[in-house]
Coordinates of C-alpha atoms (C1' of nucleotides) in Angstrom, one line a residue:
Chain H
M1415 CA 4.6 -0.1 10.5
I1416 CA 3.6 -1.2 13.9
D1417 CA 0.3 -0.7 15.8
L1418 CA 0.6 2.2 18.2
K1419 CA -2.1 0.7 20.4
Q1420 CA 0.0 -2.4 20.8
L1421 CA 3.0 -0.3 21.5
R1422 CA 1.2 1.5 24.3
E1423 CA -0.1 -1.7 25.8
N1424 CA 3.1 -3.6 25.6
P1425 CA 6.1 -1.4 24.9
D1426 CA 8.6 -4.0 26.2
R1427 CA 7.8 -6.2 23.3
F1428 CA 8.9 -3.5 20.9
R1429 CA 11.9 -2.5 22.9
A1430 CA 13.0 -6.1 22.9
G1431 CA 12.3 -6.2 19.1
C1432 CA 14.6 -3.3 18.5
R1433 CA 17.3 -4.8 20.7
D1434 CA 17.1 -8.3 19.1
K1435 CA 17.2 -6.8 15.6
G1436 CA 20.1 -4.6 16.6
M1437 CA 18.2 -1.5 15.7
D1438 CA 18.4 1.7 17.7
V1439 CA 15.0 3.4 17.8
D1440 CA 14.0 5.6 20.7
V1441 CA 10.8 3.9 21.7
D1442 CA 10.4 5.9 24.9
R1443 CA 10.7 9.1 23.0
L1444 CA 8.0 7.9 20.6
L1445 CA 5.7 6.9 23.6
A1446 CA 6.2 10.3 25.2
L1447 CA 5.4 12.1 21.9
D1448 CA 2.4 9.9 21.3
E1449 CA 1.1 10.7 24.8
R1450 CA 1.6 14.4 24.3
R1451 CA 0.0 14.3 20.9
R1452 CA -3.1 12.5 22.2
S1453 CA -3.6 14.9 25.0
I1454 CA -3.3 17.9 22.8
M1455 CA -5.6 16.3 20.2
T1456 CA -8.2 15.8 22.8
K1457 CA -8.2 19.5 23.7
L1458 CA -8.1 20.4 20.0
E1459 CA -11.1 18.2 19.3
D1460 CA -13.0 19.6 22.1
A1461 CA -12.3 23.2 20.9
R1462 CA -13.3 22.2 17.4
A1463 CA -16.5 20.6 18.7
E1464 CA -17.4 23.8 20.4
Q1465 CA -16.5 25.7 17.3
N1466 CA -18.7 23.5 15.2
R1467 CA -21.6 23.8 17.7
L1468 CA -21.4 27.6 17.7
G1469 CA -21.1 27.6 13.9
K1470 CA -24.3 25.7 13.5
E1471 CA -26.1 28.0 15.9
V1472 CA -24.7 31.2 14.6
G1473 CA -24.6 30.4 10.9
P1474 CA -28.3 30.4 10.1
Q1475 CA -28.8 33.5 12.2
L1476 CA -26.0 35.3 10.3
G1477 CA -27.5 34.3 7.0
K1478 CA -30.8 35.7 7.9
L1479 CA -29.4 39.0 9.3
K1480 CA -27.2 39.5 6.3
G1481 CA -30.2 39.0 4.0
Q1482 CA -32.0 41.7 6.0
L1483 CA -29.0 44.0 5.8
K1484 CA -29.3 44.3 2.1
S1485 CA -32.7 46.1 2.3
A1486 CA -32.1 47.9 5.6
T1487 CA -31.2 51.6 5.9
G1488 CA -30.2 54.0 8.6
D1489 CA -30.6 53.0 12.3
A1490 CA -32.0 49.6 11.5
K1491 CA -28.9 48.9 9.3
A1492 CA -26.5 50.0 12.0
A1493 CA -28.3 47.8 14.6
L1494 CA -28.1 44.8 12.2
E1495 CA -24.4 45.5 11.7
R1496 CA -23.8 45.5 15.4
E1497 CA -25.7 42.3 15.9
I1498 CA -23.7 40.6 13.1
A1499 CA -20.4 41.8 14.5
S1500 CA -21.3 40.4 17.9
L1501 CA -22.4 37.1 16.5
E1502 CA -19.2 36.9 14.4
S1503 CA -17.0 37.6 17.4
K1504 CA -18.2 34.7 19.4
P1505 CA -16.1 31.9 17.9
V1506 CA -13.0 34.0 17.4
A1507 CA -11.4 33.0 20.7
L1508 CA -12.0 29.4 19.9
K1509 CA -10.3 29.9 16.5
A1510 CA -7.2 31.1 18.3
A1511 CA -7.2 28.2 20.6
V1512 CA -7.6 25.7 17.8
Q1513 CA -4.8 27.3 15.8
Q1514 CA -2.5 27.2 18.9
Y1515 CA -3.2 23.5 19.4
E1516 CA -2.7 22.8 15.7
Q1517 CA 0.7 24.5 15.8
E1518 CA 1.7 22.7 18.9
V1519 CA 1.0 19.3 17.3
A1520 CA 2.6 20.3 14.0
S1521 CA 5.8 21.2 15.9
F1522 CA 6.5 17.6 16.8
E1523 CA 4.3 15.5 14.6
P1524 CA 7.1 15.0 12.0
E1525 CA 9.4 13.5 14.7
W1526 CA 6.5 11.4 16.0
K1527 CA 5.8 10.0 12.6
A1528 CA 9.4 9.5 11.7
L1529 CA 10.0 7.5 14.9
W1530 CA 6.8 5.5 14.3
I1531 CA 7.7 4.2 10.9
Q1532 CA 11.2 3.3 12.1
V1533 CA 10.1 1.0 14.8
P1534 CA 10.8 -2.5 13.4
Q1535 CA 8.4 -5.4 13.4
P1536 CA 9.4 -7.5 16.4
P1537 CA 10.8 -11.0 15.4
A1538 CA 8.5 -14.0 15.9
S1539 CA 9.1 -15.6 19.3
D1540 CA 10.7 -18.7 17.8
V1541 CA 13.3 -16.9 15.7
P1542 CA 16.7 -17.6 17.2
K1543 CA 18.4 -14.6 18.7
G1544 CA 21.7 -13.5 17.2
S1545 CA 23.6 -10.5 16.0
S1546 CA 24.5 -11.3 12.4
S1547 CA 24.3 -13.8 9.6
D1548 CA 26.9 -15.8 11.4
D1549 CA 24.2 -16.8 13.9
N1550 CA 21.8 -18.0 11.3
V1551 CA 20.8 -21.6 11.9
E1552 CA 20.9 -24.2 9.1
I1553 CA 17.5 -26.0 8.8
R1554 CA 18.4 -28.5 6.1
R1555 CA 20.4 -29.1 3.0
W1556 CA 19.8 -30.9 -0.2
N1557 CA 22.3 -32.6 -2.5
P1558 CA 21.4 -33.8 -6.0
P1559 CA 21.2 -37.6 -6.3
K1560 CA 22.2 -39.3 -9.5
S1561 CA 19.6 -38.7 -12.2
E1562 CA 19.2 -39.2 -15.9
W1563 CA 21.1 -36.1 -16.7
M1564 CA 23.6 -35.6 -13.9
D1565 CA 25.7 -37.5 -11.5
A1566 CA 25.2 -37.2 -7.7
F1567 CA 26.9 -34.3 -6.1
D1568 CA 28.0 -34.2 -2.5
T1569 CA 28.9 -30.7 -1.2
S1570 CA 30.9 -32.1 1.7
K1571 CA 33.5 -33.3 -0.9
S1572 CA 35.5 -31.2 -3.3
F1573 CA 34.2 -30.6 -6.8
E1574 CA 37.2 -32.5 -8.1
T1575 CA 36.4 -35.5 -5.9
N1576 CA 32.8 -35.4 -7.2
R1577 CA 33.6 -34.8 -10.8
G1578 CA 37.2 -35.8 -11.4
F1579 CA 38.4 -32.4 -12.7
K1580 CA 39.1 -29.0 -11.3
P1581 CA 36.1 -26.6 -11.7
K1582 CA 36.3 -23.3 -13.4
S1583 CA 34.7 -20.3 -11.7
H1584 CA 31.6 -18.8 -13.4
T1585 CA 33.7 -15.8 -14.4
E1586 CA 36.0 -18.1 -16.3
L1587 CA 33.1 -20.1 -17.8
V1588 CA 31.2 -17.0 -19.0
R1589 CA 34.4 -15.7 -20.5
D1590 CA 35.4 -18.9 -22.3
L1591 CA 31.8 -19.6 -23.5
R1592 CA 31.2 -15.9 -24.4
L1593 CA 28.1 -15.6 -22.2
V1594 CA 28.8 -12.3 -20.5
D1595 CA 30.8 -9.3 -21.5
F1596 CA 31.8 -7.4 -18.4
E1597 CA 34.2 -5.0 -20.0
R1598 CA 31.6 -3.5 -22.3
G1599 CA 29.0 -3.4 -19.6
V1600 CA 31.4 -1.4 -17.5
K1601 CA 32.2 0.8 -20.4
M1602 CA 28.5 1.8 -20.8
S1603 CA 27.4 1.9 -17.2
G1604 CA 30.3 1.6 -14.9
T1605 CA 31.2 -0.9 -12.3
R1606 CA 28.9 -3.8 -11.6
H1607 CA 27.4 -3.7 -15.0
Y1608 CA 27.5 -6.4 -17.7
V1609 CA 26.2 -7.4 -21.1
L1610 CA 24.6 -10.8 -21.5
T1611 CA 25.6 -12.2 -24.8
G1612 CA 24.3 -15.0 -27.0
M1613 CA 23.6 -18.2 -25.1
G1614 CA 24.2 -16.2 -21.9
M1615 CA 21.1 -14.1 -22.6
R1616 CA 19.2 -17.2 -23.7
L1617 CA 20.0 -19.1 -20.5
H1618 CA 19.1 -16.0 -18.4
Q1619 CA 15.7 -15.8 -20.1
A1620 CA 15.1 -19.5 -19.9
V1621 CA 15.6 -19.5 -16.2
L1622 CA 13.3 -16.6 -15.7
R1623 CA 10.6 -17.9 -18.0
Y1624 CA 10.8 -21.4 -16.5
A1625 CA 10.4 -20.0 -13.0
L1626 CA 7.5 -17.8 -13.9
D1627 CA 5.7 -20.6 -15.7
F1628 CA 6.3 -22.9 -12.8
M1629 CA 4.7 -20.5 -10.4
V1630 CA 1.7 -20.0 -12.7
E1631 CA 1.1 -23.5 -14.0
R1632 CA 2.2 -25.6 -11.1
R1633 CA 1.5 -23.4 -8.1
G1634 CA -1.5 -21.4 -9.2
F1635 CA 0.0 -17.9 -8.8
T1636 CA -1.3 -15.0 -10.9
P1637 CA 1.3 -13.5 -13.1
M1638 CA 1.6 -9.7 -13.1
G1639 CA 3.6 -7.1 -14.9
V1640 CA 4.3 -4.2 -12.5
P1641 CA 6.0 -0.8 -12.6
V1642 CA 9.6 -0.8 -11.6
I1643 CA 9.6 3.0 -11.5
V1644 CA 7.5 4.1 -8.5
R1645 CA 6.6 7.0 -6.3
E1646 CA 8.0 7.4 -2.9
E1647 CA 4.8 6.3 -1.2
C1648 CA 5.2 2.8 -2.7
M1649 CA 8.7 2.6 -1.3
V1650 CA 7.6 3.8 2.1
G1651 CA 4.4 1.7 2.0
T1652 CA 6.3 -1.5 1.3
G1653 CA 8.7 -0.8 4.1
F1654 CA 11.9 -0.2 2.0
F1655 CA 12.0 3.5 2.9
P1656 CA 13.3 5.3 4.9
A1657 CA 15.7 2.6 6.0
G1658 CA 16.8 1.5 2.6
R1659 CA 16.8 4.9 0.8
E1660 CA 20.5 4.6 0.0
Q1661 CA 19.9 1.4 -1.8
A1662 CA 17.5 2.8 -4.4
Y1663 CA 18.1 4.8 -7.6
H1664 CA 16.4 8.1 -7.3
I1665 CA 14.9 9.8 -10.3
E1666 CA 14.8 13.5 -9.5
E1667 CA 12.0 14.5 -11.7
S1668 CA 11.0 17.3 -9.4
K1669 CA 14.2 19.0 -10.4
R1670 CA 12.8 19.2 -13.9
G1671 CA 9.5 20.7 -12.8
A1672 CA 7.5 17.5 -12.1
G1673 CA 5.5 17.2 -8.8
A1674 CA 7.1 14.1 -7.6
D1675 CA 10.3 12.1 -7.7
L1676 CA 10.4 8.5 -8.7
F1677 CA 12.5 5.5 -7.6
L1678 CA 13.7 2.4 -9.3
T1679 CA 12.5 -0.7 -7.4
G1680 CA 15.0 -3.2 -6.1
T1681 CA 12.5 -6.0 -6.2
G1682 CA 9.1 -6.9 -7.8
E1683 CA 7.7 -7.1 -4.3
V1684 CA 7.2 -3.3 -4.4
G1685 CA 5.0 -3.4 -7.4
L1686 CA 3.2 -6.5 -6.4
M1687 CA 2.4 -5.3 -2.9
G1688 CA 1.5 -1.8 -4.1
I1689 CA -1.3 -3.1 -6.3
H1690 CA -3.9 -3.2 -3.5
A1691 CA -2.6 -0.4 -1.4
D1692 CA -5.4 1.6 0.3
E1693 CA -7.9 -1.1 -0.6
I1694 CA -10.3 -3.2 1.5
L1695 CA -10.5 -6.6 0.0
T1696 CA -13.3 -9.1 0.5
L1697 CA -12.5 -12.4 2.3
E1698 CA -13.1 -14.2 -1.0
Q1699 CA -10.3 -12.4 -2.7
L1700 CA -7.8 -13.9 -0.2
P1701 CA -5.3 -15.2 -0.4
L1702 CA -3.7 -13.1 -3.1
K1703 CA -1.0 -15.2 -4.8
Y1704 CA 1.0 -13.0 -7.2
T1705 CA 4.1 -13.5 -9.1
T1706 CA 6.0 -11.2 -11.4
C1707 CA 9.2 -11.1 -13.4
S1708 CA 10.8 -7.7 -13.1
T1709 CA 14.1 -5.9 -13.5
C1710 CA 15.6 -5.0 -10.2
F1711 CA 17.9 -2.0 -9.5
R1712 CA 20.2 -1.8 -6.5
R1713 CA 22.8 0.8 -5.8
E1714 CA 24.7 -1.6 -3.5
A1715 CA 25.8 1.4 -1.4
G1716 CA 28.0 0.2 1.4
A1717 CA 29.1 -2.9 -0.5
A1718 CA 32.2 -1.3 -2.1
G1719 CA 34.9 -3.9 -2.6
K1720 CA 32.5 -6.8 -1.8
D1721 CA 32.0 -9.5 -4.5
T1722 CA 33.3 -7.2 -7.2
A1723 CA 34.0 -9.9 -9.7
G1724 CA 31.4 -11.7 -11.8
L1725 CA 27.7 -11.9 -11.6
Y1726 CA 27.1 -12.1 -7.9
R1727 CA 26.6 -8.5 -6.9
I1728 CA 25.4 -6.3 -9.7
H1729 CA 23.3 -3.1 -10.0
Q1730 CA 20.7 -4.5 -12.4
F1731 CA 19.2 -7.9 -12.6
D1732 CA 15.9 -9.7 -13.2
K1733 CA 13.9 -11.6 -10.7
V1734 CA 10.8 -13.7 -10.5
E1735 CA 9.2 -12.8 -7.2
Q1736 CA 6.2 -14.3 -5.4
V1737 CA 4.1 -12.6 -2.8
V1738 CA 1.1 -13.9 -0.7
V1739 CA -1.4 -11.7 1.0
C1740 CA -3.5 -13.7 3.4
R1741 CA -5.7 -13.2 6.4
A1742 CA -4.2 -12.1 9.7
D1743 CA -3.5 -15.6 11.0
D1744 CA -0.2 -16.7 12.2
A1745 CA -0.7 -20.4 11.4
E1746 CA -1.9 -19.5 7.9
S1747 CA 1.1 -17.2 7.3
R1748 CA 3.5 -20.0 8.4
A1749 CA 1.8 -22.5 6.1
W1750 CA 2.3 -20.1 3.2
H1751 CA 5.9 -19.6 4.1
G1752 CA 6.4 -23.3 3.9
S1753 CA 4.5 -23.6 0.6
M1754 CA 6.5 -20.7 -1.0
L1755 CA 9.8 -22.3 0.1
Q1756 CA 8.6 -25.6 -1.3
S1757 CA 8.2 -23.9 -4.7
V1758 CA 11.8 -22.7 -4.5
E1759 CA 13.1 -26.1 -3.5
L1760 CA 11.3 -27.9 -6.3
I1761 CA 12.8 -25.5 -8.8
L1762 CA 16.3 -25.8 -7.5
Q1763 CA 16.0 -29.5 -7.3
S1764 CA 14.8 -29.6 -10.9
L1765 CA 17.9 -27.6 -11.9
G1766 CA 20.2 -29.9 -10.0
I1767 CA 21.5 -27.2 -7.7
P1768 CA 22.6 -28.2 -4.2
Y1769 CA 21.2 -25.8 -1.6
R1770 CA 20.6 -25.3 2.1
L1771 CA 17.9 -23.5 4.1
L1772 CA 19.0 -21.1 6.8
Q1773 CA 16.7 -19.8 9.5
C1774 CA 17.8 -16.2 9.9
C1775 CA 18.5 -15.0 13.4
T1776 CA 17.0 -11.8 14.8
G1777 CA 20.0 -9.7 14.0
D1778 CA 19.8 -10.6 10.3
L1779 CA 16.2 -9.6 9.9
G1780 CA 15.2 -6.3 8.3
V1781 CA 12.8 -3.8 9.7
K1782 CA 9.7 -5.3 8.2
N1783 CA 10.0 -9.0 8.6
E1784 CA 9.3 -11.1 11.7
D1785 CA 10.7 -14.3 10.3
M1786 CA 13.0 -15.0 7.4
I1787 CA 14.5 -18.0 5.8
D1788 CA 17.4 -17.7 3.3
V1789 CA 18.1 -20.2 0.6
E1790 CA 21.8 -20.6 -0.3
S1791 CA 22.8 -22.3 -3.5
W1792 CA 26.1 -24.2 -3.8
M1793 CA 28.6 -22.3 -5.9
P1794 CA 31.7 -24.4 -6.6
G1795 CA 33.7 -21.4 -7.7
R1796 CA 33.2 -19.5 -4.5
G1797 CA 34.9 -19.8 -1.2
E1798 CA 38.5 -20.1 -0.1
I1799 CA 41.2 -21.3 -2.4
G1800 CA 42.1 -24.9 -1.4
K1801 CA 45.5 -26.7 -1.4
D1802 CA 45.1 -27.7 -5.0
G1803 CA 44.7 -24.0 -6.0
A1804 CA 41.0 -24.4 -6.8
P1805 CA 38.2 -22.7 -4.8
T1806 CA 36.7 -25.1 -2.2
G1807 CA 33.1 -24.0 -3.1
A1808 CA 30.7 -22.2 -0.9
Y1809 CA 27.0 -21.5 -0.4
G1810 CA 25.8 -18.2 -1.7
E1811 CA 22.5 -16.6 -1.0
T1812 CA 20.1 -16.8 -3.9
H1813 CA 16.7 -16.6 -2.3
S1814 CA 15.0 -15.1 0.7
A1815 CA 11.6 -15.9 2.1
S1816 CA 10.0 -13.5 4.6
R1817 CA 6.9 -13.4 6.8
L1818 CA 5.9 -9.8 7.5
G1819 CA 2.9 -10.2 9.7
D1820 CA 0.7 -7.2 9.2
Y1821 CA 3.6 -4.7 9.2
Q1822 CA 3.7 -4.1 5.5
C1823 CA -0.1 -4.1 5.0
R1824 CA -0.5 -1.6 7.8
R1825 CA 1.9 0.7 6.0
L1826 CA 0.2 0.1 2.7
N1827 CA -3.2 0.4 4.3
L1828 CA -4.2 -2.9 2.7
R1829 CA -7.0 -4.5 4.5
Y1830 CA -9.7 -7.1 4.1
R1831 CA -13.2 -7.4 5.7
D1832 CA -13.3 -10.4 8.1
E1833 CA -16.3 -12.6 9.0
N1834 CA -17.7 -9.9 11.2
G1835 CA -17.4 -7.2 8.5
K1836 CA -14.5 -5.5 10.3
P1837 CA -11.6 -4.2 8.3
V1838 CA -8.4 -6.0 9.3
F1839 CA -4.8 -5.5 8.1
A1840 CA -3.8 -8.5 6.1
Y1841 CA -0.6 -10.5 6.5
A1842 CA 2.0 -10.5 3.8
L1843 CA 4.8 -12.8 2.7
N1844 CA 7.3 -12.6 -0.1
N1845 CA 9.9 -14.9 -1.5
T1846 CA 12.3 -15.0 -4.4
V1847 CA 11.4 -17.5 -7.0
I1848 CA 14.6 -17.0 -9.0
A1849 CA 17.0 -14.2 -9.5
S1850 CA 19.1 -14.1 -12.6
P1851 CA 21.9 -13.7 -13.5
R1852 CA 23.0 -14.6 -9.9
V1853 CA 21.5 -18.1 -10.2
L1854 CA 23.5 -18.6 -13.4
I1855 CA 26.5 -18.9 -11.1
P1856 CA 25.5 -22.3 -9.6
I1857 CA 23.9 -23.5 -12.8
L1858 CA 27.1 -22.9 -14.8
E1859 CA 29.5 -24.0 -12.2
M1860 CA 27.6 -27.1 -11.2
H1861 CA 26.9 -28.3 -14.6
Q1862 CA 30.3 -27.6 -16.2
Q1863 CA 31.9 -30.6 -17.9
K1864 CA 35.5 -31.6 -18.2
D1865 CA 35.7 -30.3 -21.8
G1866 CA 34.6 -26.8 -20.7
S1867 CA 31.0 -27.1 -21.9
V1868 CA 27.9 -26.7 -19.6
V1869 CA 25.0 -29.1 -19.6
I1870 CA 21.7 -27.3 -19.7
P1871 CA 19.3 -28.6 -17.0
P1872 CA 16.3 -30.3 -18.8
P1873 CA 13.6 -27.9 -17.6
L1874 CA 15.4 -25.1 -19.3
R1875 CA 15.9 -26.8 -22.6
P1876 CA 12.4 -26.1 -24.1
Y1877 CA 13.2 -22.4 -23.5
M1878 CA 16.5 -22.7 -25.4
G1879 CA 15.3 -24.2 -28.6
G1880 CA 15.9 -27.7 -27.3
A1881 CA 19.7 -27.2 -26.8
T1882 CA 21.2 -29.6 -24.3
K1883 CA 24.5 -27.9 -23.6
I1884 CA 26.4 -24.7 -24.1
G1885 CA 29.8 -24.9 -25.8
Chain N
rG1112 C1' 4.7 18.8 -24.2
rG1113 C1' 0.2 22.4 -25.5
rA1114 C1' -5.3 23.6 -25.1
rC1115 C1' -9.8 22.6 -22.9
rA1116 C1' -13.1 19.6 -19.5
rG1117 C1' -13.4 17.0 -15.1
rG1118 C1' -12.2 14.3 -10.0
rU1119 C1' -18.1 13.9 -4.5
rG1120 C1' -19.8 7.5 -0.6
rU1121 C1' -19.6 0.3 -3.4
rC1122 C1' -21.4 2.6 -8.2
rC1123 C1' -24.1 6.6 -10.9
rG1124 C1' -25.1 11.5 -9.7
rA1125 C1' -27.0 16.6 -7.1
rG1126 C1' -24.8 20.3 -4.3
rC1127 C1' -26.6 28.3 -3.0
rG1128 C1' -19.8 29.8 1.6
rG1129 C1' -23.7 28.5 7.0
rU1130 C1' -28.0 22.2 11.2
rU1131 C1' -24.1 18.4 4.4
rG1132 C1' -21.3 12.3 6.4
rA1133 C1' -23.2 14.9 2.4
rA1134 C1' -30.0 15.2 -1.9
rG1135 C1' -31.7 11.6 -5.4
rG1136 C1' -31.0 6.9 -7.7
rA1137 C1' -28.7 1.9 -8.3
rG1138 C1' -26.5 -2.0 -5.8
rC1139 C1' -26.1 -4.8 -1.3
rA1140 C1' -28.1 -6.6 3.7
rG1141 C1' -32.2 -7.2 7.0
rC1142 C1' -37.5 -7.1 7.8
rA1143 C1' -42.6 -7.2 5.8
rC1144 C1' -45.7 -9.3 2.0
rU1145 C1' -45.5 -14.7 -0.7
rG1146 C1' -46.6 -21.7 -0.8
rG1147 C1' -41.8 -20.0 -2.8
rA1148 C1' -40.0 -16.2 -5.8
rA1149 C1' -40.5 -11.7 -8.7
rA1150 C1' -42.5 -7.0 -8.0
rU1151 C1' -43.5 -3.7 -3.9
rG1152 C1' -42.9 -1.4 0.9
rC1153 C1' -40.0 -0.3 5.2
rU1154 C1' -35.2 -0.1 7.6
rG1155 C1' -30.1 -0.1 7.3
rU1156 C1' -25.6 0.4 4.4
rA1157 C1' -18.0 4.3 5.0
rU1158 C1' -13.1 4.7 7.2
rA1159 C1' -9.6 6.4 10.7
rC1160 C1' -8.3 8.4 15.4
rG1161 C1' -9.8 9.6 20.3
rG1162 C1' -13.3 9.6 24.8
rC1163 C1' -16.9 6.8 27.9
rC1164 C1' -17.3 1.1 28.9
rA1165 C1' -13.7 -4.5 32.3
rA1166 C1' -14.7 -5.8 27.2
rA1167 C1' -18.0 -6.3 23.3
rA1168 C1' -22.3 -3.9 21.9
rG1169 C1' -23.2 0.9 22.0
rU1170 C1' -22.6 5.9 22.4
rC1171 C1' -20.1 10.8 22.1
rG1172 C1' -16.4 13.8 19.6
rU1173 C1' -12.9 14.9 15.6
rA1174 C1' -11.2 14.3 10.7
rU1175 C1' -12.1 12.7 5.6
rC1176 C1' -16.1 15.3 -1.1
rG1177 C1' -8.2 13.5 -5.5
rA1178 C1' -3.7 15.5 -2.2
rG1179 C1' -1.6 19.6 0.3
rG1180 C1' -1.7 24.7 1.6
rG1181 C1' -4.5 29.5 2.0
rU1182 C1' -8.9 33.0 2.6
rU1183 C1' -13.1 33.0 6.3
rC1184 C1' -16.3 33.3 12.5
rG1185 C1' -17.6 29.0 9.1
rA1186 C1' -15.2 25.7 2.8
rA1187 C1' -17.4 19.9 -1.0
rU1188 C1' -18.5 25.1 -2.5
rC1189 C1' -13.7 30.7 -3.1
rC1190 C1' -7.9 31.1 -4.1
rC1191 C1' -3.0 28.7 -4.9
rU1192 C1' 0.2 24.3 -5.8
rC1193 C1' 0.5 19.4 -7.1
rC1194 C1' -1.5 14.5 -8.6
rC1195 C1' -4.9 11.9 -11.5
rU1196 C1' -8.7 11.0 -15.5
rG1197 C1' -11.1 12.3 -20.2
rU1198 C1' -11.0 14.9 -25.1
rC1199 C1' -8.3 17.3 -29.1
rC1200 C1' -3.3 18.6 -31.0
rG1201 C1' 2.0 17.4 -31.1
rC1202 C1' 5.6 13.4 -30.4
rC1203 C1' 6.5 8.3 -30.2
rA1204 C1' 8.5 2.3 -28.7

RNA sequence: GGACAGGUGUCCGAGCGGUUGAAGGAGCAGCACUGGAAAUGCUGUAUACGGCCAAAAGUCGUAUCGAGGGUUCGAAUCCCUCCCUGUCCGCCA
């Protein structure tokens, strides 16, 4: 969430942030409620201060009198009772005032809080303005050169021009090579479910394990295994709720008598960032560099009819995720952003997948990020159908790298103590390392051979018993 | 899932319904002592929000003893609900 002090001091920045992100949050209403709340709180606190002062004064006297009352009789007893009654009546008026203020605040506090957590993190100043993903700006692209195991590939030319034969789509490849069984996945769990079979499962696991090991061994990240079933606080704290509530599977344990419902996480980011919620870290602990491999669950509400075929948009998948929690420093955050993206690029290059980086425009950012770069991988089986009847190929999003400023850590109450010993909300970043089975689409489609087999990229071979191709 | 026992500051650990942000210890920091250290002594050692202040420092107020609600003039202390931890039993990858 945002800092209310900053909102008061510079509301225009947040109004502009809402506008640029295309989000409709009533900032002025929030400001008015905040003002009202603070003014009542001041009165409430004054009343309570007086109440406390009286309590300290009256308390010991009452204690003494009540002690005396036990042994008193007759007139002395009646006099004591009168004195006690008069002492006790003193703070009663204050109590009524306190209760009235409390009720007043309670009457609009939920609205105040709801508005507060909805205000999005304003985009960084250098993020291009735009209204949708169409306005994203390409930063650079990479095409594989000729190497020991694959020929060069140029995405500006058709697959057939590059390779000399028409490509199959990944749905055809997984069918012909028996890597995925969609029918039975749907039988068990409904639309957008699948069964990975045989070498399909092995390839899936190989990609994940390669990516995790890469992050740990080459990039110095700490591997973690985190819960994928979490409480609502985790979802709110990481910024996925309330905005993304419809995207998460909801386990209604409260309906069975438990105290709290649970939610399935859509990314390992939730578990990784939740680890240090409500903590104050030391400067030496930073930066935190965590990576995890976790199963991700997404309802894909609102995506009905989109990408219905194949492995692109599914309800359950596995993802290696990376997060960095660093000190509250813009330059440091930007440096980590670059470093995290470099990890992704190195992995994609080693797998021989053409890709491009897109600077997301303001309108494509979520509530919590101030800057986001998407990585899109080349998928020869995607895109329009060309004159020759084969798809022309297209880039499809496989990764996303966000800078969140202190927005997420403020929500999570995750701080560190700076050089002066002051607690400061840390900055957070997150980035996909690899998400599978989606990444199997470019791997299979890019490395398919004329005979219908698929060459396994060398880094994955050790994870597949040394196999060099499928089929 | 059942039966008990618990949850207090960085940690351990007291706490009678009334001057308790909270005894006592440990740790940590500063100072003193020392040639230097140990030992010892003294001092300090939470967070959030709000007020005062140009700001910082500081200071004042409020809240926080697992969370939320209640009783009361007043709750760490009493009551209710939930969460968590431990032990035993049951079940089980």
